[in-house]
Structure formats: structure tokens, C-alpha cells
Amino acid sequence: MYRVGNGYDVHRLVEGRKLIIGGVEIPYEKGLLGHSDADVLIHAIIDALLGACGLGDIGALFPDTDPSYKDISSLILLKRTAEAVEKANYKISNIDSIVVAQKPKILPFVKAMKENISSVLNISVDRINIKATTTEGLGFTGTGEGIAAYAVAGVYSCETR
Ligand code: MG
């Protein structure tokens, strides 16, 4: 059986925080605000994977009221998500995603992001796609107030149900 899930996340850009997207620290004057490292792309991917497996959402699995998740690398949360996917007897087919940001340029960091995600999920790099777009100056991403990310994940199970 084949299933899909989607994920969406937004974090606010503020001064005094590192900008971490896809597990890569991107040099920029601002960073994303959040309880964890606020890795907007990884959060969208986690929600897509959980959605595909019918396992709820990131807030249920990793509550932001839990002090153990403060400033945690979202790659660790992604690893735990991969374990939950495996426990539910699903394998990851592919991930497609979009980072929506007016600035900074995302493309130069996409290769490193894909390598991070590939090694954490233990799937080949060619099963992961990361796209980037601006919103032509429109909306909260266009004004630079925040960065958004969308993701879709496909999973499959060898069981018939
Ligand atoms: Mg988030």
C-alpha cells in the first residue's frame, strides 16, 4: 500500500538567532524563532511523514512545552520520526519540499540539506527533493517577516490492509 502526507510550517525571522534550514546553518543577519532550532523545512518534512503514516503531527509527538526540546536540533526530531515510521511498518518512498523565503538565497545550500536528510532518514539523496521560491515580495515571506516550508512525503508498506 502506498500513502502520501503533506506538511506545512512557518517560523518568524528575528535578530539574534541562527538561521538553520534543512540542518544547515545559513549565514544571514536573522534566524528563525522557535522552541527548538526552528528548522522550518525539517518540521514540514516531519509533518509530511507523520501524515503519510497516520501518526498525527509534530506538536503531538514533540510538544513545545517539553523543556527537553528547547533549542534541540530538528534533525534529532527527524530521526525519531523515522523510527516512528519504521515502527508503523512503513518505508519512505520520497520527499518533495519547498522553502518559501524572499532572502537569503536557499539554492546554494540545497545539496548539503539533502545530504543531511538522506543520512538521517537512511534513504538515498535522489529520493529527496528541495525547491526554493520567493513570493515576489508579497505576504509575510515576501516582507522577510518569516520563512515557510511545504513538504509532501510518500511511504509504502508491503503489508496488504
Ligand atoms: Mg515548526
PDB file of C-alpha atoms and ligand atoms in Angstrom:
ATOM      1  CA  MET A   1       0.000   0.000   0.000  1.00  0.00           C
ATOM      2  CA  TYR A   2       1.175   3.460  -0.893  1.00  0.00           C
ATOM      3  CA  ARG A   3       0.263   6.563   1.102  1.00  0.00           C
ATOM      4  CA  VAL A   4       1.089  10.270   0.976  1.00  0.00           C
ATOM      5  CA  GLY A   5       1.181  13.028   3.578  1.00  0.00           C
ATOM      6  CA  ASN A   6       1.732  16.751   3.486  1.00  0.00           C
ATOM      7  CA  GLY A   7       3.337  19.189   5.878  1.00  0.00           C
ATOM      8  CA  TYR A   8       3.468  22.952   6.261  1.00  0.00           C
ATOM      9  CA  ASP A   9       5.358  25.131   8.715  1.00  0.00           C
ATOM     10  CA  VAL A  10       6.177  28.791   9.334  1.00  0.00           C
ATOM     11  CA  HIS A  11       8.664  30.457  11.656  1.00  0.00           C
ATOM     12  CA  ARG A  12       9.286  34.126  12.339  1.00  0.00           C
ATOM     13  CA  LEU A  13      12.649  35.690  11.357  1.00  0.00           C
ATOM     14  CA  VAL A  14      14.269  37.593  14.232  1.00  0.00           C
ATOM     15  CA  GLU A  15      17.649  39.021  15.137  1.00  0.00           C
ATOM     16  CA  GLY A  16      19.923  37.107  17.488  1.00  0.00           C
ATOM     17  CA  ARG A  17      19.069  33.600  16.250  1.00  0.00           C
ATOM     18  CA  LYS A  18      20.945  31.258  13.916  1.00  0.00           C
ATOM     19  CA  LEU A  19      19.265  30.524  10.602  1.00  0.00           C
ATOM     20  CA  ILE A  20      19.067  26.741  10.325  1.00  0.00           C
ATOM     21  CA  ILE A  21      17.222  25.197   7.395  1.00  0.00           C
ATOM     22  CA  GLY A  22      17.483  21.536   6.478  1.00  0.00           C
ATOM     23  CA  GLY A  23      20.060  21.133   9.238  1.00  0.00           C
ATOM     24  CA  VAL A  24      22.367  23.648   7.540  1.00  0.00           C
ATOM     25  CA  GLU A  25      23.434  26.887   9.224  1.00  0.00           C
ATOM     26  CA  ILE A  26      22.983  29.623   6.629  1.00  0.00           C
ATOM     27  CA  PRO A  27      24.897  32.883   7.124  1.00  0.00           C
ATOM     28  CA  TYR A  28      22.264  35.634   7.457  1.00  0.00           C
ATOM     29  CA  GLU A  29      21.504  38.668   9.632  1.00  0.00           C
ATOM     30  CA  LYS A  30      18.464  36.953  11.187  1.00  0.00           C
ATOM     31  CA  GLY A  31      17.393  33.485  12.260  1.00  0.00           C
ATOM     32  CA  LEU A  32      14.164  31.612  12.869  1.00  0.00           C
ATOM     33  CA  LEU A  33      12.442  31.895  16.232  1.00  0.00           C
ATOM     34  CA  GLY A  34      11.111  28.772  17.911  1.00  0.00           C
ATOM     35  CA  HIS A  35      11.304  26.403  20.851  1.00  0.00           C
ATOM     36  CA  SER A  36      13.656  24.028  19.006  1.00  0.00           C
ATOM     37  CA  ASP A  37      16.195  25.255  16.432  1.00  0.00           C
ATOM     38  CA  ALA A  38      13.088  26.285  14.431  1.00  0.00           C
ATOM     39  CA  ASP A  39      14.177  24.394  11.309  1.00  0.00           C
ATOM     40  CA  VAL A  40      11.111  25.147   9.241  1.00  0.00           C
ATOM     41  CA  LEU A  41      11.953  22.697   6.446  1.00  0.00           C
ATOM     42  CA  ILE A  42      12.612  19.753   8.741  1.00  0.00           C
ATOM     43  CA  HIS A  43       9.379  20.482  10.630  1.00  0.00           C
ATOM     44  CA  ALA A  44       7.365  20.416   7.393  1.00  0.00           C
ATOM     45  CA  ILE A  45       9.034  17.143   6.398  1.00  0.00           C
ATOM     46  CA  ILE A  46       8.300  15.604   9.822  1.00  0.00           C
ATOM     47  CA  ASP A  47       4.625  16.526   9.484  1.00  0.00           C
ATOM     48  CA  ALA A  48       4.501  15.092   5.954  1.00  0.00           C
ATOM     49  CA  LEU A  49       5.989  11.788   7.141  1.00  0.00           C
ATOM     50  CA  LEU A  50       3.691  11.589  10.165  1.00  0.00           C
ATOM     51  CA  GLY A  51       0.723  12.441   7.974  1.00  0.00           C
ATOM     52  CA  ALA A  52       1.579   9.745   5.448  1.00  0.00           C
ATOM     53  CA  CYS A  53       1.664   7.133   8.223  1.00  0.00           C
ATOM     54  CA  GLY A  54      -1.433   8.465  10.012  1.00  0.00           C
ATOM     55  CA  LEU A  55       0.609   9.243  13.116  1.00  0.00           C
ATOM     56  CA  GLY A  56      -0.744  12.700  13.938  1.00  0.00           C
ATOM     57  CA  ASP A  57       1.505  15.749  13.885  1.00  0.00           C
ATOM     58  CA  ILE A  58       4.778  17.179  15.168  1.00  0.00           C
ATOM     59  CA  GLY A  59       3.114  19.013  18.062  1.00  0.00           C
ATOM     60  CA  ALA A  60       1.687  15.769  19.430  1.00  0.00           C
ATOM     61  CA  LEU A  61       4.973  13.882  19.155  1.00  0.00           C
ATOM     62  CA  PHE A  62       7.307  16.674  20.288  1.00  0.00           C
ATOM     63  CA  PRO A  63       5.318  19.186  22.412  1.00  0.00           C
ATOM     64  CA  ASP A  64       6.877  22.648  22.574  1.00  0.00           C
ATOM     65  CA  THR A  65       6.010  22.731  26.293  1.00  0.00           C
ATOM     66  CA  ASP A  66       8.619  19.987  26.848  1.00  0.00           C
ATOM     67  CA  PRO A  67      11.861  21.613  28.058  1.00  0.00           C
ATOM     68  CA  SER A  68      13.933  18.730  26.641  1.00  0.00           C
ATOM     69  CA  TYR A  69      13.142  20.026  23.129  1.00  0.00           C
ATOM     70  CA  LYS A  70      14.430  23.556  23.829  1.00  0.00           C
ATOM     71  CA  ASP A  71      16.908  24.538  21.073  1.00  0.00           C
ATOM     72  CA  ILE A  72      17.174  20.860  20.048  1.00  0.00           C
ATOM     73  CA  SER A  73      18.430  20.127  16.538  1.00  0.00           C
ATOM     74  CA  SER A  74      15.399  19.262  14.453  1.00  0.00           C
ATOM     75  CA  LEU A  75      17.491  16.564  12.780  1.00  0.00           C
ATOM     76  CA  ILE A  76      17.166  14.643  16.081  1.00  0.00           C
ATOM     77  CA  LEU A  77      13.384  15.036  15.880  1.00  0.00           C
ATOM     78  CA  LEU A  78      13.533  13.831  12.259  1.00  0.00           C
ATOM     79  CA  LYS A  79      15.489  10.766  13.393  1.00  0.00           C
ATOM     80  CA  ARG A  80      12.814   9.961  15.982  1.00  0.00           C
ATOM     81  CA  THR A  81      10.166  10.456  13.307  1.00  0.00           C
ATOM     82  CA  ALA A  82      11.987   7.960  11.069  1.00  0.00           C
ATOM     83  CA  GLU A  83      11.921   5.486  13.955  1.00  0.00           C
ATOM     84  CA  ALA A  84       8.150   6.016  14.357  1.00  0.00           C
ATOM     85  CA  VAL A  85       7.671   5.456  10.603  1.00  0.00           C
ATOM     86  CA  GLU A  86       9.648   2.222  10.775  1.00  0.00           C
ATOM     87  CA  LYS A  87       7.722   1.046  13.852  1.00  0.00           C
ATOM     88  CA  ALA A  88       4.476   1.599  11.935  1.00  0.00           C
ATOM     89  CA  ASN A  89       5.870  -0.697   9.203  1.00  0.00           C
ATOM     90  CA  TYR A  90       6.253   1.939   6.515  1.00  0.00           C
ATOM     91  CA  LYS A  91       9.214   2.688   4.289  1.00  0.00           C
ATOM     92  CA  ILE A  92       9.851   6.134   2.847  1.00  0.00           C
ATOM     93  CA  SER A  93       9.460   6.373  -0.894  1.00  0.00           C
ATOM     94  CA  ASN A  94      10.313  10.026  -1.467  1.00  0.00           C
ATOM     95  CA  ILE A  95      10.065  13.546  -0.149  1.00  0.00           C
ATOM     96  CA  ASP A  96       9.402  16.708  -2.109  1.00  0.00           C
ATOM     97  CA  SER A  97       9.562  20.100  -0.461  1.00  0.00           C
ATOM     98  CA  ILE A  98       9.566  23.858  -0.997  1.00  0.00           C
ATOM     99  CA  VAL A  99      11.234  26.538   1.115  1.00  0.00           C
ATOM    100  CA  VAL A 100       9.486  29.904   0.730  1.00  0.00           C
ATOM    101  CA  ALA A 101      11.817  32.789   1.516  1.00  0.00           C
ATOM    102  CA  GLN A 102      12.457  36.183  -0.027  1.00  0.00           C
ATOM    103  CA  LYS A 103      16.007  36.168   1.396  1.00  0.00           C
ATOM    104  CA  PRO A 104      18.565  34.670   1.755  1.00  0.00           C
ATOM    105  CA  LYS A 105      19.225  32.533  -1.313  1.00  0.00           C
ATOM    106  CA  ILE A 106      18.459  28.899  -0.444  1.00  0.00           C
ATOM    107  CA  LEU A 107      19.727  27.115  -3.557  1.00  0.00           C
ATOM    108  CA  PRO A 108      23.460  27.158  -2.656  1.00  0.00           C
ATOM    109  CA  PHE A 109      22.635  25.116   0.473  1.00  0.00           C
ATOM    110  CA  VAL A 110      20.229  22.577  -1.011  1.00  0.00           C
ATOM    111  CA  LYS A 111      22.879  19.900  -1.656  1.00  0.00           C
ATOM    112  CA  ALA A 112      24.021  19.968   1.990  1.00  0.00           C
ATOM    113  CA  MET A 113      20.380  19.911   3.186  1.00  0.00           C
ATOM    114  CA  LYS A 114      19.628  16.859   1.053  1.00  0.00           C
ATOM    115  CA  GLU A 115      22.712  15.082   2.384  1.00  0.00           C
ATOM    116  CA  ASN A 116      21.640  15.787   5.998  1.00  0.00           C
ATOM    117  CA  ILE A 117      18.128  14.494   5.430  1.00  0.00           C
ATOM    118  CA  SER A 118      19.350  11.498   3.436  1.00  0.00           C
ATOM    119  CA  SER A 119      21.699  10.372   6.196  1.00  0.00           C
ATOM    120  CA  VAL A 120      19.135  10.854   8.992  1.00  0.00           C
ATOM    121  CA  LEU A 121      16.347   9.036   7.130  1.00  0.00           C
ATOM    122  CA  ASN A 122      18.722   6.453   5.675  1.00  0.00           C
ATOM    123  CA  ILE A 123      17.358   6.880   2.147  1.00  0.00           C
ATOM    124  CA  SER A 124      19.286   7.865  -0.952  1.00  0.00           C
ATOM    125  CA  VAL A 125      19.699  11.532  -1.862  1.00  0.00           C
ATOM    126  CA  ASP A 126      17.763  11.046  -5.106  1.00  0.00           C
ATOM    127  CA  ARG A 127      14.598  10.332  -3.072  1.00  0.00           C
ATOM    128  CA  ILE A 128      14.717  13.838  -1.596  1.00  0.00           C
ATOM    129  CA  ASN A 129      13.828  16.982  -3.495  1.00  0.00           C
ATOM    130  CA  ILE A 130      14.123  20.516  -2.137  1.00  0.00           C
ATOM    131  CA  LYS A 131      12.874  23.504  -4.096  1.00  0.00           C
ATOM    132  CA  ALA A 132      13.039  27.166  -3.181  1.00  0.00           C
ATOM    133  CA  THR A 133      10.875  30.090  -4.158  1.00  0.00           C
ATOM    134  CA  THR A 134      10.221  33.692  -3.240  1.00  0.00           C
ATOM    135  CA  THR A 135       6.732  35.189  -3.151  1.00  0.00           C
ATOM    136  CA  GLU A 136       7.714  38.198  -5.270  1.00  0.00           C
ATOM    137  CA  GLY A 137       7.745  40.442  -2.208  1.00  0.00           C
ATOM    138  CA  LEU A 138       4.168  39.544  -1.243  1.00  0.00           C
ATOM    139  CA  GLY A 139       2.918  38.394   2.161  1.00  0.00           C
ATOM    140  CA  PHE A 140       4.917  37.615   5.317  1.00  0.00           C
ATOM    141  CA  THR A 141       7.579  35.682   3.446  1.00  0.00           C
ATOM    142  CA  GLY A 142       7.883  38.467   0.890  1.00  0.00           C
ATOM    143  CA  THR A 143       8.445  41.139   3.531  1.00  0.00           C
ATOM    144  CA  GLY A 144      11.001  38.965   5.311  1.00  0.00           C
ATOM    145  CA  GLU A 145       8.900  38.566   8.478  1.00  0.00           C
ATOM    146  CA  GLY A 146       9.146  34.808   8.254  1.00  0.00           C
ATOM    147  CA  ILE A 147      10.042  31.735   6.251  1.00  0.00           C
ATOM    148  CA  ALA A 148       7.609  28.978   5.294  1.00  0.00           C
ATOM    149  CA  ALA A 149       8.094  25.434   4.068  1.00  0.00           C
ATOM    150  CA  TYR A 150       5.868  22.847   2.416  1.00  0.00           C
ATOM    151  CA  ALA A 151       6.578  19.138   2.106  1.00  0.00           C
ATOM    152  CA  VAL A 152       4.999  16.024   0.673  1.00  0.00           C
ATOM    153  CA  ALA A 153       6.115  12.538   1.641  1.00  0.00           C
ATOM    154  CA  GLY A 154       5.297   9.199   0.081  1.00  0.00           C
ATOM    155  CA  VAL A 155       5.524   5.996   2.118  1.00  0.00           C
ATOM    156  CA  TYR A 156       4.762   2.388   1.309  1.00  0.00           C
ATOM    157  CA  SER A 157       4.063  -0.769   3.179  1.00  0.00           C
ATOM    158  CA  CYS A 158       4.484  -4.330   1.982  1.00  0.00           C
ATOM    159  CA  GLU A 159       1.529  -5.410   4.099  1.00  0.00           C
ATOM    160  CA  THR A 160      -1.890  -5.599   2.472  1.00  0.00           C
ATOM    161  CA  ARG A 161      -4.501  -3.822   4.562  1.00  0.00           C
TER     162      ARG A 161
HETATM  163 MG    MG B   1       7.901  24.498  13.435  1.00  0.00          MG
END
